[in-house]
Short mmCIF file of C-alpha atoms in Angstrom, two decimals:
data_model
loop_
_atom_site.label_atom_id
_atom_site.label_comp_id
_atom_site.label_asym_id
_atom_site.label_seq_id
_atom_site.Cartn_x
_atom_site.Cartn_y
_atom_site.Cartn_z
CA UNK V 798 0.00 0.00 0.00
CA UNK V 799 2.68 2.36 0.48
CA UNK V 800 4.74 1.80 -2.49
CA UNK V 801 1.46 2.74 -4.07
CA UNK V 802 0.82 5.95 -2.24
CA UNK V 803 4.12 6.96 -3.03
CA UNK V 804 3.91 5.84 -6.93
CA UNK V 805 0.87 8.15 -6.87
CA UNK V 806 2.23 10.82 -5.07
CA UNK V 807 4.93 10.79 -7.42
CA UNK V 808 3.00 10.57 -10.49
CA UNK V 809 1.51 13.96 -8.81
CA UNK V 810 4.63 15.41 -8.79
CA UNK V 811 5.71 14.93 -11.90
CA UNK V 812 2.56 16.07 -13.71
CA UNK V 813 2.87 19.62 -11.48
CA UNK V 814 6.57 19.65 -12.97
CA UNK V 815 5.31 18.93 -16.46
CA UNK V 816 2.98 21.70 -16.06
CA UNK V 817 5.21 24.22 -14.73
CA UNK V 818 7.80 23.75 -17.26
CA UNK V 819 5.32 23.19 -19.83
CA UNK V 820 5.98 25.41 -22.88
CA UNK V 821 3.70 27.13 -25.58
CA UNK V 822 2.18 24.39 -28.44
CA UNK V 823 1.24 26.05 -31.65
CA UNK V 824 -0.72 24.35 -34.61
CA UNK V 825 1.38 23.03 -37.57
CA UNK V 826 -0.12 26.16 -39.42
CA UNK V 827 1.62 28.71 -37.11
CA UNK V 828 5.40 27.68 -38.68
CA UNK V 829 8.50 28.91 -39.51
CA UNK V 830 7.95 30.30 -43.00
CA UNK V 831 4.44 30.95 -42.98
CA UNK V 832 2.78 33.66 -44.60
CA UNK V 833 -0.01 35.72 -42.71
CA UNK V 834 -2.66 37.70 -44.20
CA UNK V 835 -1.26 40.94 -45.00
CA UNK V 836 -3.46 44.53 -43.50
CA UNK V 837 -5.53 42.28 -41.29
CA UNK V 838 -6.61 41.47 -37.84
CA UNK V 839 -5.37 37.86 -37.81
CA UNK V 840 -6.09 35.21 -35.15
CA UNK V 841 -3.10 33.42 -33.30
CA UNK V 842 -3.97 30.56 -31.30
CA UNK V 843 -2.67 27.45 -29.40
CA UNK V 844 -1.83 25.88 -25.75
CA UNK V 845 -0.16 26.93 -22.83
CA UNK V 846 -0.18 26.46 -18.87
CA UNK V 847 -3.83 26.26 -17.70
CA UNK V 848 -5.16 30.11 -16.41
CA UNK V 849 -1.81 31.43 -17.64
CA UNK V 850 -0.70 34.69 -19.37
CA UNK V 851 0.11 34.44 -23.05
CA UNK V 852 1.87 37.34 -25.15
CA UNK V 853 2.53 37.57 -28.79
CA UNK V 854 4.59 39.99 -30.83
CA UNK V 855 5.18 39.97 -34.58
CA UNK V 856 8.78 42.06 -35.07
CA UNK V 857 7.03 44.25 -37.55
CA UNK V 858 5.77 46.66 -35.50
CA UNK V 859 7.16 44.97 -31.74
CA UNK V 860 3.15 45.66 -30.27
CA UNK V 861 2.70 42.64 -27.66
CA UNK V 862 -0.66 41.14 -27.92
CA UNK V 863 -2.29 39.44 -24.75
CA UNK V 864 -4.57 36.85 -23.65
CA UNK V 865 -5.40 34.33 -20.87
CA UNK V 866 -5.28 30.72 -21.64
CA UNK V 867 -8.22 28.61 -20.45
CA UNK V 868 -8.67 25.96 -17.87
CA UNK V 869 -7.44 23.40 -20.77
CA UNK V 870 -4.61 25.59 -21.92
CA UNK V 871 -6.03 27.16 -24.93
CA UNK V 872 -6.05 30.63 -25.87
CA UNK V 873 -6.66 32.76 -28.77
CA UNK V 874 -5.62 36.24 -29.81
CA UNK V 875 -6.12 38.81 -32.70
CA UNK V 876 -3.14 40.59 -33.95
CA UNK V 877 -2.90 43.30 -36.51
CA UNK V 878 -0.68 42.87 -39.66
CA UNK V 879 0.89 45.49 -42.07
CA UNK V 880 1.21 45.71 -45.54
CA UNK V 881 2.38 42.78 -47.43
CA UNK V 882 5.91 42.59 -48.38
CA UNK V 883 9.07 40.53 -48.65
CA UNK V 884 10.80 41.54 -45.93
CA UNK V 885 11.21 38.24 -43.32
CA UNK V 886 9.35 38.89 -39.70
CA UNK V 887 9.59 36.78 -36.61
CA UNK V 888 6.79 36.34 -34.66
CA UNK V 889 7.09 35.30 -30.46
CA UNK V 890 4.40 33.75 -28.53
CA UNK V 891 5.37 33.56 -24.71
CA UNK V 892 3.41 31.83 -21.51
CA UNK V 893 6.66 32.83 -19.66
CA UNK V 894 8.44 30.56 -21.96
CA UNK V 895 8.84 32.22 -25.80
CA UNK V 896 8.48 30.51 -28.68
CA UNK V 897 9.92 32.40 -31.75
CA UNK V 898 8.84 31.43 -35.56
CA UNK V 899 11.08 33.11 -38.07
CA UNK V 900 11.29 33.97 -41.62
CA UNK V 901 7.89 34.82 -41.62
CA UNK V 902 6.09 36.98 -44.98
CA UNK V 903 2.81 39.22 -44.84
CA UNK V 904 0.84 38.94 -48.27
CA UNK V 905 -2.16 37.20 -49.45
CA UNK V 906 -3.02 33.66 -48.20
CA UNK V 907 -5.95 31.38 -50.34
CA UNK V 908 -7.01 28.65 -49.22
CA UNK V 909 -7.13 25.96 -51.80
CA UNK V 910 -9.78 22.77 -51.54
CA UNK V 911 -11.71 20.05 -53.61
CA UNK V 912 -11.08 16.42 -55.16
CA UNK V 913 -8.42 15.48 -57.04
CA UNK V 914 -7.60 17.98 -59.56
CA UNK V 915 -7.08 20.55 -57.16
CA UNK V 916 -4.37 17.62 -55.23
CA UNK V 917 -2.81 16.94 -58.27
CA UNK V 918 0.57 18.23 -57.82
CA UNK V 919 2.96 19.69 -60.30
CA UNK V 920 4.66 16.81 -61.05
CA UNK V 921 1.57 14.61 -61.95
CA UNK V 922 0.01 11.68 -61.16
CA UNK V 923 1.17 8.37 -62.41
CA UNK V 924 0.83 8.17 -66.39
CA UNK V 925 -0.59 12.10 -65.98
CA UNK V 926 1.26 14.91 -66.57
CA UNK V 927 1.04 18.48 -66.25
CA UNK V 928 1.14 20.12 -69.28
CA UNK V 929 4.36 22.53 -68.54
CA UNK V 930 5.17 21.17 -65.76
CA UNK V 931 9.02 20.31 -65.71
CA UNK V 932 9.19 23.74 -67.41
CA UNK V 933 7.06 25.63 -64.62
CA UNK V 934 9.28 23.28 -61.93
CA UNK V 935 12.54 24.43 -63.18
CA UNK V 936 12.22 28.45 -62.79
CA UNK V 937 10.09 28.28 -59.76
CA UNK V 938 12.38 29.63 -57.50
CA UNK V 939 10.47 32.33 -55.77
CA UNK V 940 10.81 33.52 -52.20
CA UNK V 941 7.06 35.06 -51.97
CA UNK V 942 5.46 31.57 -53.09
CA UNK V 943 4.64 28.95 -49.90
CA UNK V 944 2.55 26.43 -49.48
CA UNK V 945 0.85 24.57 -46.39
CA UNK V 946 -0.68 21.17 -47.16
CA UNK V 947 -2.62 19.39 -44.73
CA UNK V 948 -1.80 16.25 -44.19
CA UNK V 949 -5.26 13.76 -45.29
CA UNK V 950 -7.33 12.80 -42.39
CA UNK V 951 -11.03 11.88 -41.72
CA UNK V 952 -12.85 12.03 -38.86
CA UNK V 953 -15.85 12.05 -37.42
CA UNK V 954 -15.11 14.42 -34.74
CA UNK V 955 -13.50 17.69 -35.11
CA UNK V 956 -9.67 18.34 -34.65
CA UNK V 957 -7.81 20.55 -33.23
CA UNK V 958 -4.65 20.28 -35.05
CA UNK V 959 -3.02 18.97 -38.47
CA UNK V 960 -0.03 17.86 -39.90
CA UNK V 961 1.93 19.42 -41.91
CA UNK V 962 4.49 22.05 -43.09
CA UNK V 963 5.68 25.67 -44.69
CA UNK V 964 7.56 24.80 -47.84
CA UNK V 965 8.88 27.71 -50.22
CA UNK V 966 8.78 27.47 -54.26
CA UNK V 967 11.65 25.84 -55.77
CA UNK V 968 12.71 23.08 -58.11
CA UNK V 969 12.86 20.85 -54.94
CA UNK V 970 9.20 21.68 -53.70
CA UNK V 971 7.37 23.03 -55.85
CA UNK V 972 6.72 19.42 -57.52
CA UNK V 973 4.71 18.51 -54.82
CA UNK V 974 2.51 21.91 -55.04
CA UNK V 975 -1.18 21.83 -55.91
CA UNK V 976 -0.54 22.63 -59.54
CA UNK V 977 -4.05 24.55 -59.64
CA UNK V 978 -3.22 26.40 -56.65
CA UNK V 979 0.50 26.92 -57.74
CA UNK V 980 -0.52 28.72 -61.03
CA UNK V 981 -2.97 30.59 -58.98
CA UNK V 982 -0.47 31.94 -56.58
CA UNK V 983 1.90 32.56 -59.30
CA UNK V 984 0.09 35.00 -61.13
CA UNK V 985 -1.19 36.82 -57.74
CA UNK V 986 2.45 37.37 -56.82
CA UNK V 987 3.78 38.43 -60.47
CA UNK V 988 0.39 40.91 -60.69
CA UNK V 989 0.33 42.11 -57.03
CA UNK V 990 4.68 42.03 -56.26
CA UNK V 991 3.59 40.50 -52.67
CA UNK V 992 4.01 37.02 -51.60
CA UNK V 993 1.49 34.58 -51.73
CA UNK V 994 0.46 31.71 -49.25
CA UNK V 995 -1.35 28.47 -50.29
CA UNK V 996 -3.37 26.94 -47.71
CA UNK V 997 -4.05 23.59 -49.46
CA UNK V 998 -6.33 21.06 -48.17
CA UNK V 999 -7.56 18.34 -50.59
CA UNK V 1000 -8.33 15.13 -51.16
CA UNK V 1001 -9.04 12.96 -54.24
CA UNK V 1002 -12.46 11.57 -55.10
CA UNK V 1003 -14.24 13.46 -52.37
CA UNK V 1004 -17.30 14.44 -52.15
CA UNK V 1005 -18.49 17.79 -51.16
CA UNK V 1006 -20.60 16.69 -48.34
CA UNK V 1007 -17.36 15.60 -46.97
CA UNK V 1008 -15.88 19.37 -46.64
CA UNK V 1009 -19.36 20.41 -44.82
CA UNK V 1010 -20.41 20.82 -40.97
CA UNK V 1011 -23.37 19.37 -39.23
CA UNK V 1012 -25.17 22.38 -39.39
CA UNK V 1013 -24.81 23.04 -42.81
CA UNK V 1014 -26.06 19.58 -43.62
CA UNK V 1015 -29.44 19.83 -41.25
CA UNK V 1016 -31.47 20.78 -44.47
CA UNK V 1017 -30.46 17.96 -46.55
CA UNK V 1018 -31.38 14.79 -45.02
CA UNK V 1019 -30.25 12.72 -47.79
CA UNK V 1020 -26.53 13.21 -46.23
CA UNK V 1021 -26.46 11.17 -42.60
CA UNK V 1022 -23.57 12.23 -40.35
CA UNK V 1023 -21.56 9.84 -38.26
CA UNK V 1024 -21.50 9.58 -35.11
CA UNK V 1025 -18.20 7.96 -34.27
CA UNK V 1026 -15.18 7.34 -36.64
CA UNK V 1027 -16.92 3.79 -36.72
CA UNK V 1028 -19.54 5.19 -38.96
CA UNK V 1029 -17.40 6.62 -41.55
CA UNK V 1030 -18.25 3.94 -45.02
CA UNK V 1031 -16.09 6.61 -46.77
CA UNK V 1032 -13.11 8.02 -45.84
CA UNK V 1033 -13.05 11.09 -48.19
CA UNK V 1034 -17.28 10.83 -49.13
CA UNK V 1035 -19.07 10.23 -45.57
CA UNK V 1036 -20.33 13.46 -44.77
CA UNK V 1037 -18.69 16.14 -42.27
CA UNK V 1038 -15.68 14.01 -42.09
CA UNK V 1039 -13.11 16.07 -44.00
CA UNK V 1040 -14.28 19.47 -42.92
CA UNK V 1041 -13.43 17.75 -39.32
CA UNK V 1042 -10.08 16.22 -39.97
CA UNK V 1043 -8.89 19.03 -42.77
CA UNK V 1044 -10.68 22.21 -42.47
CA UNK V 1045 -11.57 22.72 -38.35
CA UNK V 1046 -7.55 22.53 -37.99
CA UNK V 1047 -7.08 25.33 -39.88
CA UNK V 1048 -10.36 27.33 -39.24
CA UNK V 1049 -10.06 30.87 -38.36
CA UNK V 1050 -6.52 31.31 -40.06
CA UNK V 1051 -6.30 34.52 -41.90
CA UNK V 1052 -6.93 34.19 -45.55
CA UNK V 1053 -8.21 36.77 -47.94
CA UNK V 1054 -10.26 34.19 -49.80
CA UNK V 1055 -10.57 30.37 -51.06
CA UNK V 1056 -10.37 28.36 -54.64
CA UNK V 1057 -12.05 24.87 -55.04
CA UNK V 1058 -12.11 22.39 -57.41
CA UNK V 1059 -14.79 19.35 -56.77
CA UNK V 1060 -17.73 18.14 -58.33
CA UNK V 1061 -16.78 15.14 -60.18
CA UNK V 1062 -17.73 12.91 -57.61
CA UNK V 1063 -21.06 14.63 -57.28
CA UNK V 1064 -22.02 14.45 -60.75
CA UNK V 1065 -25.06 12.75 -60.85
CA UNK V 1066 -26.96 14.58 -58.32
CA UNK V 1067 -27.08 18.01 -59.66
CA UNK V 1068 -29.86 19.38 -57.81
CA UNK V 1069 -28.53 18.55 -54.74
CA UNK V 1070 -25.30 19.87 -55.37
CA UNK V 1071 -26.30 23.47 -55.98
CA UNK V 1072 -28.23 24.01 -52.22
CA UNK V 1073 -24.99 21.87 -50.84
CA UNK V 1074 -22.50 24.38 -52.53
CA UNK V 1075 -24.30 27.11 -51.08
CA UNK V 1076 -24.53 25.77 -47.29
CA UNK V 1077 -20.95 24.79 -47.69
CA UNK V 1078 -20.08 28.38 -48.74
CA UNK V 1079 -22.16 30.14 -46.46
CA UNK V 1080 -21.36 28.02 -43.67
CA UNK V 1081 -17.17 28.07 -44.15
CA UNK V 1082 -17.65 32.48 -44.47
CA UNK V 1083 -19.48 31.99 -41.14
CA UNK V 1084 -17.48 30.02 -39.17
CA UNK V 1085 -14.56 31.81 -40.26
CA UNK V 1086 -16.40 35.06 -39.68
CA UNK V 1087 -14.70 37.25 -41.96
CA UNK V 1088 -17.80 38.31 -43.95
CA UNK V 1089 -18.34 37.32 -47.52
CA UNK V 1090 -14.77 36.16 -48.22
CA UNK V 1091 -14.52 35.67 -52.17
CA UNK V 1092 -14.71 31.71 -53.60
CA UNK V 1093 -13.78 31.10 -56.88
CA UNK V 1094 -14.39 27.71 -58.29
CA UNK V 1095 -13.08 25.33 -61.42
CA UNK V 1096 -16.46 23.85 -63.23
CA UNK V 1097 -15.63 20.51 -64.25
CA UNK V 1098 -13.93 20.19 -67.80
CA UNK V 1099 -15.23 17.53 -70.25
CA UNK V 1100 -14.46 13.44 -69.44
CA UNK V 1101 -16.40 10.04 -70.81
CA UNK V 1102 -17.49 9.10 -67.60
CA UNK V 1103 -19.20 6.02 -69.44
CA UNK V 1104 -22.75 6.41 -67.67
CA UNK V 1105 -24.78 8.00 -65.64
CA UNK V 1106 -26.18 11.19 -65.42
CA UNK V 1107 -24.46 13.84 -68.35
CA UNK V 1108 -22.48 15.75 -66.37
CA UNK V 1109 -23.61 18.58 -68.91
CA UNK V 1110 -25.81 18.96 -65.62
CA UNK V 1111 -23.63 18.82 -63.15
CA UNK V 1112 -21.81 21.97 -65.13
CA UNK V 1113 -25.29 23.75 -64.97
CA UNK V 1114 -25.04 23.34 -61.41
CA UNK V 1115 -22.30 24.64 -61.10
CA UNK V 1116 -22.76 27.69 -63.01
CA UNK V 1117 -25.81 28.31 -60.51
CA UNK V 1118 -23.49 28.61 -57.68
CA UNK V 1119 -23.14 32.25 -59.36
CA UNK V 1120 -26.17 32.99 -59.05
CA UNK V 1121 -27.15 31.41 -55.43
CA UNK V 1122 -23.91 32.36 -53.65
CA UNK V 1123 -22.61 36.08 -52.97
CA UNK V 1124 -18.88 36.69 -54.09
CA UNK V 1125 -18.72 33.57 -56.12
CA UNK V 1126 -16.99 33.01 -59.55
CA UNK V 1127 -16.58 30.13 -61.96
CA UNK V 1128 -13.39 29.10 -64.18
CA UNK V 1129 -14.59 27.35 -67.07
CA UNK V 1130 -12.86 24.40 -68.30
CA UNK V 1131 -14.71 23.65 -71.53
CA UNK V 1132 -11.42 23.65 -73.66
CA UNK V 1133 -9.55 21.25 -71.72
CA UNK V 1134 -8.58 18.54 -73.92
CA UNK V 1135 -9.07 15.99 -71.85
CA UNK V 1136 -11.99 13.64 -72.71
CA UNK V 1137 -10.11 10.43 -71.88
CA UNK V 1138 -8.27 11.66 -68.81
CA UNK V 1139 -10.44 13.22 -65.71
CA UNK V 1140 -7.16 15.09 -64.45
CA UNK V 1141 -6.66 17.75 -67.66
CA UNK V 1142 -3.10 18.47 -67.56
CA UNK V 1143 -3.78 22.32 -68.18
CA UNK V 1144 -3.73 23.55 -64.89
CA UNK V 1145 -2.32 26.26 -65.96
CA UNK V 1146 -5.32 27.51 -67.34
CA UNK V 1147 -7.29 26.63 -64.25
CA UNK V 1148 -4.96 28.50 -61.90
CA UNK V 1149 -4.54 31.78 -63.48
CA UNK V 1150 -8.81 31.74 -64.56
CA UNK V 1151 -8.92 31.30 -61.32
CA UNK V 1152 -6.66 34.17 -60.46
CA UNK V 1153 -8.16 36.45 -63.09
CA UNK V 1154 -11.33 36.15 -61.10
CA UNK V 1155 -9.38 37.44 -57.68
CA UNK V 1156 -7.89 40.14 -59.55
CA UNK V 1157 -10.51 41.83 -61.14
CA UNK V 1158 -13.06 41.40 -58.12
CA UNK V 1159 -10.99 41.29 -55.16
CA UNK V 1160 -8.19 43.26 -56.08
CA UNK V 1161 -10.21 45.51 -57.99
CA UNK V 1162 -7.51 45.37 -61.03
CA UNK V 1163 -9.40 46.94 -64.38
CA UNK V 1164 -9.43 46.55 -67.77
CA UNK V 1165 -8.83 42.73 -68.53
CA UNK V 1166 -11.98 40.11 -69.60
CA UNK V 1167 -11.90 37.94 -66.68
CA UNK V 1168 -14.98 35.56 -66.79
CA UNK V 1169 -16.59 33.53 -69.47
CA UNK V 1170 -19.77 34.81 -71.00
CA UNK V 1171 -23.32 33.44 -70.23
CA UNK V 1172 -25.65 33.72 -72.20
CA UNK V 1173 -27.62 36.79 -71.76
CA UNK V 1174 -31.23 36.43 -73.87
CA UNK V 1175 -32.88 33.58 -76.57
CA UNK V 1176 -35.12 35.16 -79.47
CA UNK V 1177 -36.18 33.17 -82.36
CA UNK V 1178 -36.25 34.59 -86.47
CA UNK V 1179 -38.42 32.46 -87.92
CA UNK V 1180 -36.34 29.17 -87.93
CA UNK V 1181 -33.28 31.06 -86.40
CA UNK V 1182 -32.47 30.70 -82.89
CA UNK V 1183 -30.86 34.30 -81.64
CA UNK V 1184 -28.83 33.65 -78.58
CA UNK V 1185 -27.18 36.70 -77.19
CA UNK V 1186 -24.08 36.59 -74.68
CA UNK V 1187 -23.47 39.03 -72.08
CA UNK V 1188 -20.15 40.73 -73.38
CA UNK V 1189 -19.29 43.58 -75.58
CA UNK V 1190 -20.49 42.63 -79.52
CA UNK V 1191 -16.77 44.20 -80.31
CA UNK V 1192 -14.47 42.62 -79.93
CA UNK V 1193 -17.39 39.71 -79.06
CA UNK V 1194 -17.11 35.78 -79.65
CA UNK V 1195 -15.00 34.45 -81.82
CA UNK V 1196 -14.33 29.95 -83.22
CA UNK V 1197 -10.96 30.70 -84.60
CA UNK V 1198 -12.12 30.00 -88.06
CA UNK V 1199 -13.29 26.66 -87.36
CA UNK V 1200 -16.62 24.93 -87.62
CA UNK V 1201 -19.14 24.92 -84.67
CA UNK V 1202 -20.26 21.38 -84.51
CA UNK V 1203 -22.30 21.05 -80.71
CA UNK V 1204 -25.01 22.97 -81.11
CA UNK V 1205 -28.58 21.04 -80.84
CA UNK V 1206 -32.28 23.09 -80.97
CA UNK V 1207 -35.51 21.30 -80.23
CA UNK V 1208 -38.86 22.58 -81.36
CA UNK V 1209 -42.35 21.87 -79.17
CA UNK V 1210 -41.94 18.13 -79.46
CA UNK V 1211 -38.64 18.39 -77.33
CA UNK V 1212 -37.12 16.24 -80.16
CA UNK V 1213 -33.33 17.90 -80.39
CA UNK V 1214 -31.53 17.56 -83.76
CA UNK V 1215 -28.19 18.74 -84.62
CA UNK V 1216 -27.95 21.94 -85.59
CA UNK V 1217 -26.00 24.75 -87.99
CA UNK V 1218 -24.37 27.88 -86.21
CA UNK V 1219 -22.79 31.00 -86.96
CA UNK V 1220 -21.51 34.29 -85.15
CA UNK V 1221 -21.41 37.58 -85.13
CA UNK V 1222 -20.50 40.23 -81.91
CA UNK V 1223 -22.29 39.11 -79.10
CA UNK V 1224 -24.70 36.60 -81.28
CA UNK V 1225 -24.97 33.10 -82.32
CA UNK V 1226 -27.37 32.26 -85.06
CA UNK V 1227 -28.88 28.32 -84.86
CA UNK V 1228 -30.41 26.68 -87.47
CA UNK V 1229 -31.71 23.15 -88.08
CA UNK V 1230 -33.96 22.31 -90.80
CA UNK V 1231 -35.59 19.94 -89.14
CA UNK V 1232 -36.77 22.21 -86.73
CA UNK V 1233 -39.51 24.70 -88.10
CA UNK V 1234 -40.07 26.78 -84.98
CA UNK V 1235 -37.19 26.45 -82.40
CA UNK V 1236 -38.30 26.07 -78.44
CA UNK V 1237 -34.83 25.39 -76.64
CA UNK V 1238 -31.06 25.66 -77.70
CA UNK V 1239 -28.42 23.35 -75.90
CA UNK V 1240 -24.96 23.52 -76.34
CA UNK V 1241 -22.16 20.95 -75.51
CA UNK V 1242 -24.90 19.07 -73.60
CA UNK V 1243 -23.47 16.10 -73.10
CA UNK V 1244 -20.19 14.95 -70.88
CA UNK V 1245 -17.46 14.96 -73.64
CA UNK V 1246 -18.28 17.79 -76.70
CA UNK V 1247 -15.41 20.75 -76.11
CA UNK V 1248 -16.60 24.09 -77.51
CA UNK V 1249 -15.63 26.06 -79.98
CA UNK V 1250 -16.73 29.56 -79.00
CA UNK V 1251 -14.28 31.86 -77.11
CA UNK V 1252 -14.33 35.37 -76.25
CA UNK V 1253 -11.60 37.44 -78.42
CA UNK V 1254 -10.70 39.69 -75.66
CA UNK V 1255 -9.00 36.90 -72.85
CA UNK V 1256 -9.61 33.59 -74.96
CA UNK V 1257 -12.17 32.25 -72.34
CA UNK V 1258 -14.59 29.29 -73.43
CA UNK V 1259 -17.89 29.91 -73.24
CA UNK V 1260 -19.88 26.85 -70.87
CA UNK V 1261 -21.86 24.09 -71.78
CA UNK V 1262 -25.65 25.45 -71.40
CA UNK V 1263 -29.31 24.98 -71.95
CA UNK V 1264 -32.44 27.08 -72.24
CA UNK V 1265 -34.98 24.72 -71.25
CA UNK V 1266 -35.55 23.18 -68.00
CA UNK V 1267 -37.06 19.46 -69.56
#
């Protein structure tokens, strides 16, 4: 009995000890090399001594910030960031104990998120390449380009913390980049001359239920939550369980906005996937409570997914998020090349659309045609369709000479038959003679057809569209 009191009492001892000399724990996001969000109240968080007083001070300005850690050890604090910049900062977080990070940039930080084409890394996937790539990988040195990817993990409970590290842009890591999210962050830093942070947390095949909360699910009861790891029947598609083990890490980090790239895996439930995008949205710009944050998303490029639903309607979808979700914006992919292959190697073009989106409407940069066209009005001419787009008739639309061939028109019957088309401005002119009184125009309305219209004025394809609602 005694030589158990006194294992006890010693056990005692030791934990007091432990606590005494315990020192501060940051997340894996708060890291030498990290990049905070540049003119910004940004929060710093992470453990200390129970009840105990925690300072932090960036070296930019030397202003000590102060909070009390909870009964648990956790505390969280709001510190104010200048202008971005390439100059290196340290930043120390003290309990009595400091902890410094160094080599630290202010700029802009995105967070990057989806399936696998936003994962796929610069150097490709096995038998996929990116087109560029080696090229891109070779003169990628660049200071005021880092990336953060969290480590996979799904869960059915929330974390608190993730894996994973800081790396700068060079030959020897940018390979392992998000190539969607390096292109992106390339053409931010050459546009804005400030450094760029990629917060990138992906995961292939997932589904976007997967990247949602609880709460944001509670209106769509065709999505069950788990209850314990135990219930997770997919580890990247079960519902809440990446937002838990990827996103709740991270939550509350300073960015200035996010890019996503999913929707292959929910391709065949289009309906559903426009009021899920929404509560995703809405619930991520909550939770982070930074207002409407701007999210700019890829629309899925053309693939033979041999069966079920066309995912002509799962682009549709997509294109609604527009229209359903403030501060929203959609890349299209309609030119990617890739019918056989459901990673298009021209991320490239997905990364800087992408970026063209953040620069016209968040950084309020003018003069440069930044988003495809939609189509803006449908008139019929007798047995000419009239579709109007909503851009500028000069410099307007243009095929590049060559023939357009994925046009269909349907007349009362809802019978659709191939159809002629020509341009001019603004306009497209349909014709089918087998249609004497057109009703509804689709275009590229199936998963594979690539189209052939582009704007003159920043080459961007026009989407795969519809006018009907059969």
């Amino acid at each position: 009995m005694k030589k158990v009191i006194l294992y006890v009492v010693g056990m005692f001892f030791l934990s007091l000890v432990g606590e005494m000399n315990a020192e501060i724990k940051l997340p894996a996001i708060f890291a030498d090399k990290m990049v905070l969000q540049q003119q910004a109240q940004v929060d710093v968080w992470g453990w200390a001594k129970p009840n105990a007083n925690v300072s932090v001070t960036g070296s930019w300005n030397r202003k000590t910030y102060t909070a009390k850690s909870d009964e648990s050890g956790y505390w969280r604090v709001k510190i104010a960031t200048p202008a971005g910049g390439f100059t290196p900062y340290t930043l120390t977080v003290s309990d009595g104990k400091a902890v410094t990070l160094s080599d630290i940039l202010i700029g802009e930080v995105w967070l990057c998120s989806g399936q696998s084409n936003m994962e796929m890394p610069m150097k490709g996937f096995l038998d996929q390449p990116i087109a560029g790539g080696p090229e891109a990988i070779a003169s990628s040195a660049n200071n005021g380009i880092r990336c953060f990817t969290v480590t996979k993990m799904s869960t059915a409970t929330p974390k608190q913390d993730c894996t994973g590290q800081w790396e700068i842009a060079g030959p020897g890591t940018t390979q392992n980049f998000t190539a969607t999210g390096y292109y992106f962050a390339r053409l931010l830093n050459q546009t804005l001359n400030v450094p760029v942070g990629l917060l990138h947390t992906s995961w292939g095949g997932s589904r976007i239920e997967a990247w949602m909360t609880p709460r944001s699910l509670k209106d769509i009861p065709e999505k069950t939550v788990p209850a314990t790891d135990a219930d997770i029947k997919v580890q990247n598609g079960t519902p809440t369980v990446l937002y838990n083990g990827m996103i709740h890490p991270v939550l509350g980090y300073g960015i200035r906005g996010a890019i996503w790239y999913q929707g292959e895996s929910n391709r065949d439930e289009p309906a559903l996937y426009v009021k899920m995008f929404d509560a995703m949205v809405r619930e991520w710009r909550t939770l982070w409570n930074m207002g409407d944050f701007p999210f700019y998303y890829c629309q899925i490029a053309p693939y033979n997914y041999g069966g079920g639903t066309n995912s002509g309607f799962i682009r549709e979808a997509q294109s609604k998020g527009m229209k359903t979700t403030p501060n929203t914006g959609m890349a299209v992919l309609m030119d990617a090349e890739s019918p056989a292959c459901i990673h298009p190697p021209k991320k490239k073009d997905a990364g800087e659309r992408l970026a063209l989106w953040a620069l016209a409407e968040t950084y309020d940069i003018k003069g440069m045609q930044y988003r495809s066209p939609e189509l803006k009005s449908f008139e019929t001419e007798g047995r000419v369709a009239v579709l109007t787009f909503d851009l500028d008739a000069n410099p307007g639309l243009t095929a590049y000479g060559k023939e357009i061939l994925h046009f269909t028109v349907a007349g009362s019957d809802k019978r659709f038959y191939p159809a002629k088309a020509a341009y001019l401005g603004n306009k497209v002119y349909v014709f089918s003679p087998a249609v004497a009184s057109p009703v509804a125009v689709r275009y590229c309305w199936d998963d594979t057809s690539a189209t052939e219209l582009f704007t003159v004025e920043g080459n961007l394809p026009v989407s795969s569209f519809r006018t009907d609602e059969w």
